[in-house]
mmCIF file with all atom_site columns, C-alpha atoms and ligand atoms in Angstrom:
data_model
loop_
_atom_site.group_PDB
_atom_site.id
_atom_site.type_symbol
_atom_site.label_atom_id
_atom_site.label_alt_id
_atom_site.label_comp_id
_atom_site.label_asym_id
_atom_site.label_entity_id
_atom_site.label_seq_id
_atom_site.pdbx_PDB_ins_code
_atom_site.Cartn_x
_atom_site.Cartn_y
_atom_site.Cartn_z
_atom_site.occupancy
_atom_site.B_iso_or_equiv
_atom_site.pdbx_formal_charge
_atom_site.auth_seq_id
_atom_site.auth_comp_id
_atom_site.auth_asym_id
_atom_site.auth_atom_id
_atom_site.pdbx_PDB_model_num
ATOM   1   C  CA  . UNK A 1 1   ? -65.623 -110.865 239.681 1.00 77.00 ? 1   UNK A CA  1
ATOM   2   C  CA  . UNK A 1 2   ? -68.941 -109.368 238.786 1.00 94.00 ? 2   UNK A CA  1
ATOM   3   C  CA  . UNK A 1 3   ? -72.112 -111.179 237.862 1.00 97.00 ? 3   UNK A CA  1
ATOM   4   C  CA  . UNK A 1 4   ? -74.216 -108.921 235.663 1.00 98.00 ? 4   UNK A CA  1
ATOM   5   C  CA  . UNK A 1 5   ? -78.036 -108.856 235.510 1.00 98.00 ? 5   UNK A CA  1
ATOM   6   C  CA  . UNK A 1 6   ? -79.457 -110.781 232.550 1.00 98.00 ? 6   UNK A CA  1
ATOM   7   C  CA  . UNK A 1 7   ? -81.951 -109.176 230.169 1.00 98.00 ? 7   UNK A CA  1
ATOM   8   C  CA  . UNK A 1 8   ? -85.023 -111.373 229.773 1.00 98.00 ? 8   UNK A CA  1
ATOM   9   C  CA  . UNK A 1 9   ? -87.288 -111.807 226.759 1.00 98.00 ? 9   UNK A CA  1
ATOM   10  C  CA  . UNK A 1 10  ? -89.421 -108.696 226.384 1.00 98.00 ? 10  UNK A CA  1
ATOM   11  C  CA  . UNK A 1 11  ? -86.479 -106.383 227.091 1.00 98.00 ? 11  UNK A CA  1
ATOM   12  C  CA  . UNK A 1 12  ? -86.040 -104.380 223.855 1.00 98.00 ? 12  UNK A CA  1
ATOM   13  C  CA  . UNK A 1 13  ? -82.238 -104.722 224.035 1.00 98.00 ? 13  UNK A CA  1
ATOM   14  C  CA  . UNK A 1 14  ? -82.652 -108.369 222.977 1.00 98.00 ? 14  UNK A CA  1
ATOM   15  C  CA  . UNK A 1 15  ? -84.321 -107.279 219.728 1.00 98.00 ? 15  UNK A CA  1
ATOM   16  C  CA  . UNK A 1 16  ? -81.788 -104.656 218.611 1.00 98.00 ? 16  UNK A CA  1
ATOM   17  C  CA  . UNK A 1 17  ? -78.918 -104.973 216.167 1.00 98.00 ? 17  UNK A CA  1
ATOM   18  C  CA  . UNK A 1 18  ? -75.734 -104.895 218.265 1.00 98.00 ? 18  UNK A CA  1
ATOM   19  C  CA  . UNK A 1 19  ? -73.067 -102.318 217.427 1.00 98.00 ? 19  UNK A CA  1
ATOM   20  C  CA  . UNK A 1 20  ? -69.643 -103.448 216.194 1.00 98.00 ? 20  UNK A CA  1
ATOM   21  C  CA  . UNK A 1 21  ? -66.786 -103.032 218.682 1.00 98.00 ? 21  UNK A CA  1
ATOM   22  C  CA  . UNK A 1 22  ? -64.099 -100.486 217.743 1.00 98.00 ? 22  UNK A CA  1
ATOM   23  C  CA  . UNK A 1 23  ? -60.964 -102.697 217.571 1.00 97.00 ? 23  UNK A CA  1
ATOM   24  C  CA  . UNK A 1 24  ? -58.911 -99.893  219.156 1.00 97.00 ? 24  UNK A CA  1
ATOM   25  C  CA  . UNK A 1 25  ? -60.899 -100.288 222.387 1.00 97.00 ? 25  UNK A CA  1
ATOM   26  C  CA  . UNK A 1 26  ? -60.370 -104.059 222.780 1.00 98.00 ? 26  UNK A CA  1
ATOM   27  C  CA  . UNK A 1 27  ? -57.127 -103.689 224.750 1.00 97.00 ? 27  UNK A CA  1
ATOM   28  C  CA  . UNK A 1 28  ? -58.604 -101.277 227.270 1.00 98.00 ? 28  UNK A CA  1
ATOM   29  C  CA  . UNK A 1 29  ? -58.993 -102.458 230.838 1.00 97.00 ? 29  UNK A CA  1
ATOM   30  C  CA  . UNK A 1 30  ? -62.725 -101.635 230.928 1.00 97.00 ? 30  UNK A CA  1
ATOM   31  C  CA  . UNK A 1 31  ? -63.373 -103.826 227.886 1.00 98.00 ? 31  UNK A CA  1
ATOM   32  C  CA  . UNK A 1 32  ? -61.266 -106.720 229.195 1.00 98.00 ? 32  UNK A CA  1
ATOM   33  C  CA  . UNK A 1 33  ? -63.070 -106.513 232.548 1.00 98.00 ? 33  UNK A CA  1
ATOM   34  C  CA  . UNK A 1 34  ? -66.396 -106.599 230.703 1.00 98.00 ? 34  UNK A CA  1
ATOM   35  C  CA  . UNK A 1 35  ? -65.385 -109.855 228.998 1.00 98.00 ? 35  UNK A CA  1
ATOM   36  C  CA  . UNK A 1 36  ? -64.351 -111.358 232.364 1.00 98.00 ? 36  UNK A CA  1
ATOM   37  C  CA  . UNK A 1 37  ? -67.685 -110.250 233.828 1.00 98.00 ? 37  UNK A CA  1
ATOM   38  C  CA  . UNK A 1 38  ? -69.516 -111.910 230.912 1.00 98.00 ? 38  UNK A CA  1
ATOM   39  C  CA  . UNK A 1 39  ? -67.749 -115.211 231.674 1.00 98.00 ? 39  UNK A CA  1
ATOM   40  C  CA  . UNK A 1 40  ? -68.564 -114.864 235.389 1.00 98.00 ? 40  UNK A CA  1
ATOM   41  C  CA  . UNK A 1 41  ? -72.211 -114.207 234.544 1.00 98.00 ? 41  UNK A CA  1
ATOM   42  C  CA  . UNK A 1 42  ? -72.381 -117.169 232.152 1.00 97.00 ? 42  UNK A CA  1
ATOM   43  C  CA  . UNK A 1 43  ? -70.813 -119.592 234.642 1.00 96.00 ? 43  UNK A CA  1
ATOM   44  C  CA  . UNK A 1 44  ? -72.884 -118.351 237.584 1.00 96.00 ? 44  UNK A CA  1
ATOM   45  C  CA  . UNK A 1 45  ? -76.059 -118.977 235.562 1.00 96.00 ? 45  UNK A CA  1
ATOM   46  C  CA  . UNK A 1 46  ? -74.839 -122.376 234.317 1.00 93.00 ? 46  UNK A CA  1
ATOM   47  C  CA  . UNK A 1 47  ? -74.895 -121.373 230.665 1.00 95.00 ? 47  UNK A CA  1
ATOM   48  C  CA  . UNK A 1 48  ? -72.408 -122.355 227.966 1.00 96.00 ? 48  UNK A CA  1
ATOM   49  C  CA  . UNK A 1 49  ? -72.646 -119.108 226.033 1.00 97.00 ? 49  UNK A CA  1
ATOM   50  C  CA  . UNK A 1 50  ? -73.581 -115.471 226.564 1.00 98.00 ? 50  UNK A CA  1
ATOM   51  C  CA  . UNK A 1 51  ? -73.918 -112.525 224.193 1.00 98.00 ? 51  UNK A CA  1
ATOM   52  C  CA  . UNK A 1 52  ? -73.391 -108.925 225.295 1.00 98.00 ? 52  UNK A CA  1
ATOM   53  C  CA  . UNK A 1 53  ? -77.018 -107.842 224.582 1.00 98.00 ? 53  UNK A CA  1
ATOM   54  C  CA  . UNK A 1 54  ? -78.061 -110.387 227.228 1.00 98.00 ? 54  UNK A CA  1
ATOM   55  C  CA  . UNK A 1 55  ? -76.326 -108.196 229.812 1.00 98.00 ? 55  UNK A CA  1
ATOM   56  C  CA  . UNK A 1 56  ? -77.838 -105.023 228.287 1.00 98.00 ? 56  UNK A CA  1
ATOM   57  C  CA  . UNK A 1 57  ? -74.725 -104.049 226.272 1.00 98.00 ? 57  UNK A CA  1
ATOM   58  C  CA  . UNK A 1 58  ? -75.722 -103.790 222.629 1.00 98.00 ? 58  UNK A CA  1
ATOM   59  C  CA  . UNK A 1 59  ? -72.249 -104.706 221.329 1.00 98.00 ? 59  UNK A CA  1
ATOM   60  C  CA  . UNK A 1 60  ? -71.005 -107.502 219.080 1.00 98.00 ? 60  UNK A CA  1
ATOM   61  C  CA  . UNK A 1 61  ? -69.344 -109.617 221.776 1.00 98.00 ? 61  UNK A CA  1
ATOM   62  C  CA  . UNK A 1 62  ? -69.956 -113.279 222.585 1.00 98.00 ? 62  UNK A CA  1
ATOM   63  C  CA  . UNK A 1 63  ? -68.374 -115.595 225.160 1.00 98.00 ? 63  UNK A CA  1
ATOM   64  C  CA  . UNK A 1 64  ? -68.685 -119.387 225.262 1.00 98.00 ? 64  UNK A CA  1
ATOM   65  C  CA  . UNK A 1 65  ? -67.264 -122.399 227.072 1.00 97.00 ? 65  UNK A CA  1
ATOM   66  C  CA  . UNK A 1 66  ? -68.400 -125.975 227.543 1.00 95.00 ? 66  UNK A CA  1
ATOM   67  C  CA  . UNK A 1 67  ? -66.173 -128.339 229.522 1.00 91.00 ? 67  UNK A CA  1
ATOM   68  C  CA  . UNK A 1 68  ? -66.179 -132.097 229.154 1.00 88.00 ? 68  UNK A CA  1
ATOM   69  C  CA  . UNK A 1 69  ? -66.475 -134.540 226.297 1.00 83.00 ? 69  UNK A CA  1
ATOM   70  C  CA  . UNK A 1 70  ? -68.448 -133.150 223.394 1.00 85.00 ? 70  UNK A CA  1
ATOM   71  C  CA  . UNK A 1 71  ? -67.751 -129.652 224.714 1.00 93.00 ? 71  UNK A CA  1
ATOM   72  C  CA  . UNK A 1 72  ? -65.668 -126.858 223.260 1.00 95.00 ? 72  UNK A CA  1
ATOM   73  C  CA  . UNK A 1 73  ? -62.912 -124.482 224.380 1.00 95.00 ? 73  UNK A CA  1
ATOM   74  C  CA  . UNK A 1 74  ? -63.246 -121.110 226.061 1.00 97.00 ? 74  UNK A CA  1
ATOM   75  C  CA  . UNK A 1 75  ? -64.063 -118.747 223.200 1.00 98.00 ? 75  UNK A CA  1
ATOM   76  C  CA  . UNK A 1 76  ? -64.460 -114.988 222.802 1.00 98.00 ? 76  UNK A CA  1
ATOM   77  C  CA  . UNK A 1 77  ? -65.854 -113.684 219.512 1.00 98.00 ? 77  UNK A CA  1
ATOM   78  C  CA  . UNK A 1 78  ? -65.842 -109.969 218.735 1.00 98.00 ? 78  UNK A CA  1
ATOM   79  C  CA  . UNK A 1 79  ? -67.567 -108.643 215.592 1.00 98.00 ? 79  UNK A CA  1
ATOM   80  C  CA  . UNK A 1 80  ? -68.176 -112.203 214.363 1.00 98.00 ? 80  UNK A CA  1
ATOM   81  C  CA  . UNK A 1 81  ? -69.524 -113.191 210.960 1.00 98.00 ? 81  UNK A CA  1
ATOM   82  C  CA  . UNK A 1 82  ? -70.559 -116.636 209.771 1.00 98.00 ? 82  UNK A CA  1
ATOM   83  C  CA  . UNK A 1 83  ? -69.099 -116.942 206.274 1.00 98.00 ? 83  UNK A CA  1
ATOM   84  C  CA  . UNK A 1 84  ? -70.181 -120.518 205.508 1.00 98.00 ? 84  UNK A CA  1
ATOM   85  C  CA  . UNK A 1 85  ? -73.082 -122.757 206.500 1.00 98.00 ? 85  UNK A CA  1
ATOM   86  C  CA  . UNK A 1 86  ? -73.018 -126.478 205.699 1.00 96.00 ? 86  UNK A CA  1
ATOM   87  C  CA  . UNK A 1 87  ? -76.000 -127.940 203.858 1.00 96.00 ? 87  UNK A CA  1
ATOM   88  C  CA  . UNK A 1 88  ? -76.113 -130.688 206.516 1.00 95.00 ? 88  UNK A CA  1
ATOM   89  C  CA  . UNK A 1 89  ? -78.424 -129.864 209.416 1.00 95.00 ? 89  UNK A CA  1
ATOM   90  C  CA  . UNK A 1 90  ? -78.548 -130.896 213.068 1.00 94.00 ? 90  UNK A CA  1
ATOM   91  C  CA  . UNK A 1 91  ? -81.504 -130.737 215.452 1.00 93.00 ? 91  UNK A CA  1
ATOM   92  C  CA  . UNK A 1 92  ? -80.825 -129.943 219.119 1.00 93.00 ? 92  UNK A CA  1
ATOM   93  C  CA  . UNK A 1 93  ? -82.748 -128.885 222.172 1.00 93.00 ? 93  UNK A CA  1
ATOM   94  C  CA  . UNK A 1 94  ? -81.906 -125.281 223.022 1.00 95.00 ? 94  UNK A CA  1
ATOM   95  C  CA  . UNK A 1 95  ? -82.576 -123.057 225.974 1.00 96.00 ? 95  UNK A CA  1
ATOM   96  C  CA  . UNK A 1 96  ? -81.547 -119.489 226.703 1.00 97.00 ? 96  UNK A CA  1
ATOM   97  C  CA  . UNK A 1 97  ? -80.572 -117.567 229.828 1.00 97.00 ? 97  UNK A CA  1
ATOM   98  C  CA  . UNK A 1 98  ? -82.894 -114.795 228.605 1.00 98.00 ? 98  UNK A CA  1
ATOM   99  C  CA  . UNK A 1 99  ? -85.903 -117.152 228.389 1.00 98.00 ? 99  UNK A CA  1
ATOM   100 C  CA  . UNK A 1 100 ? -86.439 -118.743 231.789 1.00 95.00 ? 100 UNK A CA  1
ATOM   101 C  CA  . UNK A 1 101 ? -87.620 -122.312 232.026 1.00 93.00 ? 101 UNK A CA  1
ATOM   102 C  CA  . UNK A 1 102 ? -88.260 -123.146 228.364 1.00 96.00 ? 102 UNK A CA  1
ATOM   103 C  CA  . UNK A 1 103 ? -86.595 -125.572 225.993 1.00 95.00 ? 103 UNK A CA  1
ATOM   104 C  CA  . UNK A 1 104 ? -87.285 -126.192 222.330 1.00 96.00 ? 104 UNK A CA  1
ATOM   105 C  CA  . UNK A 1 105 ? -85.875 -128.065 219.380 1.00 96.00 ? 105 UNK A CA  1
ATOM   106 C  CA  . UNK A 1 106 ? -84.080 -126.007 216.744 1.00 96.00 ? 106 UNK A CA  1
ATOM   107 C  CA  . UNK A 1 107 ? -82.656 -127.209 213.436 1.00 96.00 ? 107 UNK A CA  1
ATOM   108 C  CA  . UNK A 1 108 ? -79.502 -125.463 212.272 1.00 96.00 ? 108 UNK A CA  1
ATOM   109 C  CA  . UNK A 1 109 ? -76.565 -126.086 209.905 1.00 96.00 ? 109 UNK A CA  1
ATOM   110 C  CA  . UNK A 1 110 ? -74.259 -128.627 211.563 1.00 95.00 ? 110 UNK A CA  1
ATOM   111 C  CA  . UNK A 1 111 ? -71.005 -126.990 210.443 1.00 97.00 ? 111 UNK A CA  1
ATOM   112 C  CA  . UNK A 1 112 ? -70.078 -123.339 210.003 1.00 98.00 ? 112 UNK A CA  1
ATOM   113 C  CA  . UNK A 1 113 ? -67.042 -121.194 209.280 1.00 98.00 ? 113 UNK A CA  1
ATOM   114 C  CA  . UNK A 1 114 ? -66.648 -118.096 211.458 1.00 98.00 ? 114 UNK A CA  1
ATOM   115 C  CA  . UNK A 1 115 ? -64.525 -114.985 211.177 1.00 98.00 ? 115 UNK A CA  1
ATOM   116 C  CA  . UNK A 1 116 ? -64.060 -112.251 213.761 1.00 98.00 ? 116 UNK A CA  1
ATOM   117 C  CA  . UNK A 1 117 ? -61.633 -111.034 216.408 1.00 98.00 ? 117 UNK A CA  1
ATOM   118 C  CA  . UNK A 1 118 ? -60.453 -112.656 219.642 1.00 98.00 ? 118 UNK A CA  1
ATOM   119 C  CA  . UNK A 1 119 ? -60.121 -110.851 222.975 1.00 97.00 ? 119 UNK A CA  1
ATOM   120 C  CA  . UNK A 1 120 ? -56.656 -109.593 222.014 1.00 97.00 ? 120 UNK A CA  1
ATOM   121 C  CA  . UNK A 1 121 ? -58.053 -108.175 218.777 1.00 98.00 ? 121 UNK A CA  1
ATOM   122 C  CA  . UNK A 1 122 ? -56.346 -110.818 216.631 1.00 98.00 ? 122 UNK A CA  1
ATOM   123 C  CA  . UNK A 1 123 ? -58.225 -112.114 213.582 1.00 98.00 ? 123 UNK A CA  1
ATOM   124 C  CA  . UNK A 1 124 ? -60.043 -115.428 213.975 1.00 98.00 ? 124 UNK A CA  1
ATOM   125 C  CA  . UNK A 1 125 ? -61.059 -117.737 211.140 1.00 98.00 ? 125 UNK A CA  1
ATOM   126 C  CA  . UNK A 1 126 ? -62.162 -121.260 212.043 1.00 98.00 ? 126 UNK A CA  1
ATOM   127 C  CA  . UNK A 1 127 ? -64.681 -123.996 211.411 1.00 98.00 ? 127 UNK A CA  1
ATOM   128 C  CA  . UNK A 1 128 ? -66.953 -125.440 214.085 1.00 97.00 ? 128 UNK A CA  1
ATOM   129 C  CA  . UNK A 1 129 ? -69.347 -128.371 214.106 1.00 96.00 ? 129 UNK A CA  1
ATOM   130 C  CA  . UNK A 1 130 ? -71.937 -130.002 216.323 1.00 94.00 ? 130 UNK A CA  1
ATOM   131 C  CA  . UNK A 1 131 ? -72.672 -128.360 219.666 1.00 95.00 ? 131 UNK A CA  1
ATOM   132 C  CA  . UNK A 1 132 ? -69.987 -125.703 219.099 1.00 96.00 ? 132 UNK A CA  1
ATOM   133 C  CA  . UNK A 1 133 ? -71.545 -124.696 215.764 1.00 97.00 ? 133 UNK A CA  1
ATOM   134 C  CA  . UNK A 1 134 ? -75.030 -124.588 217.302 1.00 97.00 ? 134 UNK A CA  1
ATOM   135 C  CA  . UNK A 1 135 ? -73.859 -122.468 220.232 1.00 97.00 ? 135 UNK A CA  1
ATOM   136 C  CA  . UNK A 1 136 ? -72.064 -119.994 217.942 1.00 98.00 ? 136 UNK A CA  1
ATOM   137 C  CA  . UNK A 1 137 ? -75.182 -119.622 215.782 1.00 98.00 ? 137 UNK A CA  1
ATOM   138 C  CA  . UNK A 1 138 ? -77.413 -119.131 218.847 1.00 98.00 ? 138 UNK A CA  1
ATOM   139 C  CA  . UNK A 1 139 ? -75.071 -116.465 220.251 1.00 98.00 ? 139 UNK A CA  1
ATOM   140 C  CA  . UNK A 1 140 ? -74.572 -114.620 216.962 1.00 98.00 ? 140 UNK A CA  1
ATOM   141 C  CA  . UNK A 1 141 ? -78.370 -114.585 216.591 1.00 98.00 ? 141 UNK A CA  1
ATOM   142 C  CA  . UNK A 1 142 ? -78.425 -112.520 219.804 1.00 98.00 ? 142 UNK A CA  1
ATOM   143 C  CA  . UNK A 1 143 ? -76.311 -109.896 217.988 1.00 98.00 ? 143 UNK A CA  1
ATOM   144 C  CA  . UNK A 1 144 ? -79.024 -109.481 215.343 1.00 98.00 ? 144 UNK A CA  1
ATOM   145 C  CA  . UNK A 1 145 ? -81.960 -109.468 217.746 1.00 98.00 ? 145 UNK A CA  1
ATOM   146 C  CA  . UNK A 1 146 ? -82.984 -113.096 217.206 1.00 98.00 ? 146 UNK A CA  1
ATOM   147 C  CA  . UNK A 1 147 ? -83.883 -115.650 219.875 1.00 98.00 ? 147 UNK A CA  1
ATOM   148 C  CA  . UNK A 1 148 ? -83.999 -119.444 219.531 1.00 98.00 ? 148 UNK A CA  1
ATOM   149 C  CA  . UNK A 1 149 ? -87.793 -119.443 219.549 1.00 98.00 ? 149 UNK A CA  1
ATOM   150 C  CA  . UNK A 1 150 ? -87.658 -117.396 216.304 1.00 98.00 ? 150 UNK A CA  1
ATOM   151 C  CA  . UNK A 1 151 ? -85.662 -120.253 214.742 1.00 97.00 ? 151 UNK A CA  1
ATOM   152 C  CA  . UNK A 1 152 ? -88.100 -122.991 215.786 1.00 97.00 ? 152 UNK A CA  1
ATOM   153 C  CA  . UNK A 1 153 ? -89.987 -124.269 212.764 1.00 92.00 ? 153 UNK A CA  1
ATOM   154 C  CA  . UNK A 1 154 ? -92.265 -126.451 214.914 1.00 93.00 ? 154 UNK A CA  1
ATOM   155 C  CA  . UNK A 1 155 ? -93.463 -124.932 218.180 1.00 96.00 ? 155 UNK A CA  1
ATOM   156 C  CA  . UNK A 1 156 ? -94.910 -128.275 219.303 1.00 96.00 ? 156 UNK A CA  1
ATOM   157 C  CA  . UNK A 1 157 ? -91.563 -129.067 220.973 1.00 95.00 ? 157 UNK A CA  1
ATOM   158 C  CA  . UNK A 1 158 ? -91.631 -125.919 223.137 1.00 96.00 ? 158 UNK A CA  1
ATOM   159 C  CA  . UNK A 1 159 ? -91.356 -127.406 226.612 1.00 96.00 ? 159 UNK A CA  1
ATOM   160 C  CA  . UNK A 1 160 ? -91.294 -126.132 230.187 1.00 96.00 ? 160 UNK A CA  1
ATOM   161 C  CA  . UNK A 1 161 ? -88.249 -127.133 232.186 1.00 92.00 ? 161 UNK A CA  1
ATOM   162 C  CA  . UNK A 1 162 ? -90.015 -129.534 234.558 1.00 93.00 ? 162 UNK A CA  1
ATOM   163 C  CA  . UNK A 1 163 ? -91.682 -131.326 231.637 1.00 94.00 ? 163 UNK A CA  1
ATOM   164 C  CA  . UNK A 1 164 ? -88.385 -131.343 229.739 1.00 93.00 ? 164 UNK A CA  1
ATOM   165 C  CA  . UNK A 1 165 ? -86.703 -133.044 232.678 1.00 90.00 ? 165 UNK A CA  1
ATOM   166 C  CA  . UNK A 1 166 ? -89.598 -135.483 233.085 1.00 92.00 ? 166 UNK A CA  1
ATOM   167 C  CA  . UNK A 1 167 ? -90.111 -136.543 229.484 1.00 91.00 ? 167 UNK A CA  1
ATOM   168 C  CA  . UNK A 1 168 ? -87.088 -135.634 227.376 1.00 90.00 ? 168 UNK A CA  1
ATOM   169 C  CA  . UNK A 1 169 ? -83.807 -134.893 229.152 1.00 84.00 ? 169 UNK A CA  1
ATOM   170 C  CA  . UNK A 1 170 ? -82.508 -138.431 229.586 1.00 79.00 ? 170 UNK A CA  1
ATOM   171 C  CA  . UNK A 1 171 ? -83.138 -139.226 225.937 1.00 75.00 ? 171 UNK A CA  1
ATOM   172 C  CA  . UNK A 1 172 ? -82.110 -135.897 224.483 1.00 70.00 ? 172 UNK A CA  1
ATOM   173 C  CA  . UNK A 1 173 ? -80.075 -133.504 226.674 1.00 65.00 ? 173 UNK A CA  1
ATOM   174 C  CA  . UNK A 1 174 ? -80.616 -129.793 226.089 1.00 63.00 ? 174 UNK A CA  1
ATOM   175 C  CA  . UNK A 1 175 ? -78.103 -127.189 225.227 1.00 64.00 ? 175 UNK A CA  1
ATOM   176 C  CA  . UNK A 1 176 ? -78.638 -124.311 227.628 1.00 60.00 ? 176 UNK A CA  1
ATOM   177 C  CA  . UNK A 1 177 ? -77.216 -121.293 225.916 1.00 61.00 ? 177 UNK A CA  1
HETATM 178 ZN ZN1 . ZN  B 2 .   ? -79.530 -117.228 224.343 1.00 71.64 ? 201 ZN  B ZN1 1
#
């Protein structure tokens, strides 16, 4: 197990376009270990998703998992593309392991269709909705240098963690991605 250091907002790696992964390298031990390390880093930091640029690897790799009701399964997306966005929108509180102590409301399509590769290099093609769809969009944004604050249309909900817990959390739990 290895917990990797997390790049924080202001680190240029978070603003770069991530490189696609060469599918021939997916089966290599070093790549598989990197994915395991990404999961370890995500869990250690109590996140539900992590993109490779957040650990200073500018590659198109995302890991996600959220246990419990309303959660979603352990997911690895390599070279992902969102091929459909629903016209219906959902508004959720988001946070980010690269932006310490802030939460904000973001409106995104509530259902998406995603294509990419799994950690064995097999093709993936699935639909996701709700929290899963929001998390996938947040993580894929990291692969194009976007952060959730860029997606906020109303900065008046930008909230420090203590104030979030005091005024908002019980009514509207956040999604810490
Ligand atoms: Zn994030």
